[in-house]
């Protein structure tokens, strides 16, 4: 009896399991039919999770969609965007609707910085002075994403100190290592710096004083005392001389530098017209005395006698411009010119006791203003003054101080920019002008520093003449 009951129970259990399994099977088949036959299908080309390099455009690999065996790719709707300029994970959704049924697939796009930073080192090896320690130096590093990461560069010295590693890691973990050999050797030549100019003029007969030099080596330090100087200057002989400065460091690296010294015959005649004049001529005389320079003054009947006396007593040439400096009188006739000339000659003789025969025509020999008063007068009197034993001097450099130049800097520039070593420089200035007075010291300094000598006009000085135009 008990056995029968047991059997029945067993049968009942088996039936239950079979029913359950059947239901499950039906559900599974139902699900499969639903999923694979009734639901639309989307298939992605490429990977479901895609990595895109930072700053590189994401390109959609594509997809297909079907429903009940029909291609419905065109009905798929995409949403989501990838900003490749910003690191991160982006989602792209592919969706399709078919009646009440819909299907959705997501693709993950990860924008990543995969590029290693760059360390900027140009040299192949690192050289360290023998006997010295390797000193860390700043190295530049740039990253495509982080920008300048120079401050993140690590400098790692090997134990034997024969190798250095520069290492830098960007914020995404990309690491760059640059390994350099350290060589203990001085490969840099010393540097020589010349004081003064590399091409310098000195005046004939003036001793050349070397303006000096310095030598410095990256490893050996100051080597100035060991500089070899070769070549010399014979300042009594015109010409171009070369002085060579050379220096070797302990390693034998050598540097040479040359200086050209030109012994020049360049001469400057400073000439002052229209004076004398209190407040300018006196200061000009002071400057000339302080600088030890002699000049030439073409005077008129104006200004105090004492200044003409001073000009003469202090060794300058007192020369003749004309008494009135009035063009309408001076150039009215040949006779009128000589009357005016002799008038100022008398004044000078009265003050200095010396008869001057050195003259300058008002407006110069080339002036055209005299045409207004006497046609051809310049042609006649430029000849007649010579017949009467005078010498006349025009100029080849104008300071501009009787024209548009009304500042000391302008006077200075006009003069120094026109100076030349290969000729006599006859400079026209006016000692009645305050800006000329103020420019004088610098003009003299420039001349001295550039190998010119200053002279006053004497009867032996060759005439500097302009073309006669009337
Ligand atoms: Zn004048």
XYZ file of C-alpha atoms in Angstrom, residues 4-307:
304
model
C 1.521 2.473 -4.385
C 1.173 5.846 -2.721
C 4.845 6.487 -3.256
C 4.558 5.611 -6.943
C 1.626 7.970 -7.379
C 3.484 10.757 -5.723
C 6.414 10.170 -8.025
C 4.256 10.308 -11.137
C 2.671 13.501 -9.997
C 6.105 15.122 -9.484
C 7.276 14.090 -12.951
C 4.189 15.567 -14.586
C 4.787 18.857 -12.768
C 8.363 19.098 -14.031
C 7.331 18.289 -17.597
C 4.645 20.977 -17.503
C 7.050 23.538 -16.117
C 9.654 22.734 -18.714
C 7.063 22.956 -21.477
C 5.967 26.409 -20.288
C 9.559 27.549 -20.172
C 10.188 26.212 -23.630
C 7.101 27.957 -24.981
C 8.202 31.214 -23.345
C 11.689 30.835 -24.761
C 10.404 30.133 -28.239
C 8.040 33.064 -27.869
C 10.860 35.299 -26.796
C 13.078 34.144 -29.637
C 10.349 34.701 -32.144
C 9.726 38.111 -30.695
C 13.375 39.080 -30.483
C 14.609 37.654 -33.747
C 11.594 37.747 -35.971
C 9.099 40.322 -34.768
C 11.482 43.031 -33.401
C 13.416 45.191 -35.882
C 17.146 44.465 -35.954
C 20.086 46.924 -35.909
C 23.632 45.856 -36.525
C 26.604 48.183 -35.998
C 29.626 48.166 -38.252
C 32.809 48.518 -36.282
C 33.117 48.112 -32.536
C 30.431 48.863 -29.989
C 33.042 50.669 -27.939
C 35.279 52.848 -30.083
C 38.303 54.899 -29.122
C 38.906 58.200 -30.873
C 42.154 60.114 -30.611
C 41.905 63.528 -29.065
C 41.393 66.223 -31.682
C 40.695 63.640 -34.388
C 37.290 63.655 -35.994
C 34.992 60.765 -35.081
C 33.867 58.966 -38.182
C 30.681 56.892 -38.030
C 31.463 53.367 -39.192
C 27.881 52.715 -40.195
C 25.100 50.232 -39.426
C 22.345 48.186 -41.004
C 18.777 47.572 -39.939
C 16.234 45.002 -41.041
C 12.705 43.994 -40.254
C 11.104 40.745 -41.264
C 13.922 40.250 -43.742
C 13.561 43.743 -45.234
C 16.359 46.337 -45.219
C 15.154 49.344 -43.283
C 18.558 50.914 -42.620
C 17.257 54.269 -43.809
C 14.731 54.416 -41.015
C 17.332 54.321 -38.245
C 17.544 57.515 -36.214
C 20.893 58.533 -34.766
C 21.396 60.776 -31.780
C 24.351 61.841 -29.721
C 27.486 63.820 -30.578
C 31.205 63.352 -30.106
C 33.330 66.358 -29.194
C 36.816 65.167 -30.050
C 38.276 68.351 -28.579
C 37.201 67.243 -25.120
C 38.282 64.043 -23.457
C 35.430 61.810 -22.238
C 32.954 59.065 -23.079
C 30.182 59.832 -25.527
C 27.131 57.815 -26.475
C 25.615 57.453 -29.905
C 22.139 56.026 -29.977
C 20.706 54.166 -32.961
C 16.963 53.792 -32.751
C 14.259 52.443 -34.937
C 10.455 52.349 -34.425
C 8.140 49.869 -36.057
C 4.564 50.391 -34.939
C 4.506 49.770 -31.234
C 7.797 47.952 -31.424
C 11.103 49.758 -31.128
C 14.759 48.814 -31.004
C 17.662 50.822 -29.587
C 21.417 50.237 -29.663
C 24.132 52.336 -28.117
C 27.702 52.800 -29.273
C 30.238 54.118 -26.772
C 32.830 56.516 -28.166
C 35.744 57.312 -25.913
C 37.839 60.388 -26.739
C 41.321 59.732 -25.396
C 44.667 61.498 -25.444
C 46.985 58.873 -26.858
C 49.811 61.186 -27.894
C 53.002 61.340 -25.885
C 54.300 64.720 -24.807
C 57.353 66.122 -26.582
C 60.538 67.132 -24.803
C 62.494 69.798 -26.611
C 66.149 68.890 -26.566
C 68.244 69.663 -29.586
C 71.675 68.544 -28.527
C 72.681 64.925 -29.003
C 74.778 64.592 -25.880
C 75.118 66.543 -22.675
C 78.551 68.024 -22.103
C 79.736 68.879 -18.635
C 82.971 70.676 -17.823
C 85.637 68.200 -16.656
C 85.749 68.066 -12.870
C 82.299 69.574 -12.582
C 78.983 68.117 -11.584
C 76.052 67.798 -13.919
C 73.708 70.678 -13.244
C 70.047 70.289 -13.977
C 68.860 72.681 -16.596
C 65.424 73.684 -17.591
C 64.013 71.673 -20.456
C 60.870 72.519 -22.341
C 58.065 70.027 -22.832
C 54.847 70.362 -24.737
C 51.805 68.167 -24.835
C 49.098 68.092 -27.469
C 46.427 68.220 -24.748
C 48.033 69.807 -21.669
C 50.091 72.405 -23.542
C 53.276 73.561 -21.877
C 54.244 71.001 -19.234
C 57.877 72.079 -18.869
C 57.438 72.257 -15.107
C 56.584 68.540 -15.042
C 59.840 67.420 -16.583
C 61.872 65.222 -14.273
C 65.608 65.037 -14.682
C 66.985 61.752 -13.489
C 70.713 61.219 -13.186
C 72.050 57.690 -13.425
C 74.122 56.314 -10.526
C 77.376 56.420 -12.477
C 76.474 59.986 -13.538
C 77.104 59.133 -17.144
C 73.529 59.321 -18.244
C 70.580 61.595 -17.734
C 66.938 60.842 -18.367
C 64.404 63.533 -19.000
C 60.956 62.270 -18.229
C 57.565 63.844 -18.553
C 54.042 62.476 -18.178
C 50.894 64.143 -19.432
C 47.577 64.214 -17.584
C 46.418 61.127 -19.497
C 49.445 59.156 -18.392
C 51.352 59.195 -21.675
C 55.026 59.268 -20.784
C 58.063 60.357 -22.744
C 61.615 59.498 -21.796
C 64.667 60.974 -23.434
C 68.000 59.535 -22.479
C 71.217 61.473 -23.059
C 74.800 60.532 -22.517
C 76.776 62.839 -20.260
C 80.247 63.554 -21.575
C 82.719 65.266 -19.295
C 84.481 67.472 -21.818
C 84.697 71.198 -22.678
C 83.602 71.547 -26.267
C 82.814 75.267 -26.203
C 85.425 77.788 -27.257
C 85.997 80.857 -25.077
C 84.361 84.136 -26.013
C 86.283 87.314 -26.702
C 84.549 90.648 -26.320
C 86.239 93.734 -27.676
C 85.677 97.036 -25.962
C 85.196 99.860 -28.406
C 84.689 99.348 -32.089
C 85.981 96.478 -34.215
C 86.924 99.056 -36.799
C 88.494 102.143 -35.371
C 90.144 105.226 -36.783
C 93.002 107.062 -35.196
C 94.482 110.292 -36.306
C 97.932 110.310 -37.885
C 100.568 110.774 -35.194
C 98.216 109.940 -32.316
C 99.232 106.881 -30.342
C 96.822 103.962 -30.520
C 95.478 102.951 -27.151
C 93.758 99.593 -27.154
C 90.260 100.158 -25.762
C 90.499 96.725 -24.122
C 89.020 93.254 -24.361
C 87.633 90.425 -22.273
C 87.823 86.655 -22.595
C 85.512 84.245 -20.851
C 85.269 80.478 -21.071
C 82.288 78.327 -20.124
C 84.560 75.978 -18.161
C 87.698 77.944 -17.337
C 86.078 81.252 -16.426
C 87.807 84.592 -16.971
C 90.757 84.164 -19.350
C 91.338 87.852 -20.129
C 94.879 87.761 -18.764
C 95.848 84.928 -21.088
C 94.685 86.598 -24.289
C 97.429 86.835 -26.895
C 97.486 90.114 -28.775
C 99.250 90.144 -32.114
C 99.853 92.929 -34.581
C 100.631 96.565 -34.006
C 99.830 100.029 -35.212
C 102.361 102.493 -36.571
C 100.415 105.641 -35.943
C 102.984 107.674 -37.855
C 102.149 105.854 -41.055
C 98.793 106.066 -42.796
C 97.209 102.720 -43.393
C 95.017 99.946 -42.103
C 96.394 97.751 -39.337
C 95.043 94.540 -37.893
C 95.252 93.470 -34.299
C 94.403 89.852 -33.557
C 93.262 88.699 -30.145
C 93.394 84.955 -29.513
C 92.708 82.685 -26.593
C 92.681 78.919 -26.000
C 90.907 77.154 -23.174
C 92.392 74.147 -21.319
C 90.737 71.743 -23.718
C 92.382 73.546 -26.640
C 89.304 75.246 -28.058
C 90.496 78.469 -29.661
C 88.837 81.786 -30.417
C 90.243 84.633 -32.465
C 88.979 88.105 -33.007
C 90.321 90.928 -35.133
C 90.279 94.652 -34.758
C 90.968 96.934 -37.687
C 92.800 100.122 -36.842
C 92.971 102.727 -39.553
C 95.510 105.500 -39.222
C 93.702 108.323 -40.917
C 94.584 111.714 -42.250
C 90.997 112.894 -41.745
C 90.987 116.524 -40.744
C 88.209 118.793 -39.554
C 88.234 122.551 -39.886
C 85.623 124.041 -37.584
C 84.696 127.433 -38.989
C 82.359 129.947 -37.363
C 80.727 132.799 -39.301
C 78.881 136.011 -38.439
C 80.300 136.580 -34.934
C 81.409 137.527 -32.501
C 78.432 137.467 -30.189
C 78.223 137.616 -26.406
C 76.705 134.541 -24.838
C 77.665 132.208 -27.661
C 81.140 133.033 -28.963
C 82.569 133.242 -25.422
C 81.176 129.824 -24.517
C 82.440 128.378 -27.793
C 85.898 129.721 -26.962
C 85.726 128.065 -23.547
C 84.836 124.712 -25.077
C 87.577 124.946 -27.690
C 90.095 125.735 -24.960
C 88.947 122.850 -22.788
C 89.092 120.444 -25.704
C 92.420 121.774 -26.982
C 90.976 122.445 -30.427
C 91.804 125.356 -32.721
C 89.166 126.828 -35.036
C 88.575 129.647 -37.494
C 86.247 132.643 -36.945
C 84.995 134.645 -39.934
C 84.029 137.848 -38.150
C 81.975 140.926 -38.989
C 81.805 144.402 -37.493
C 79.293 143.228 -34.892
C 79.939 142.041 -31.354
C 82.451 143.090 -28.717
C 86.124 143.621 -29.533
C 87.167 141.560 -26.517
C 85.845 138.382 -28.093
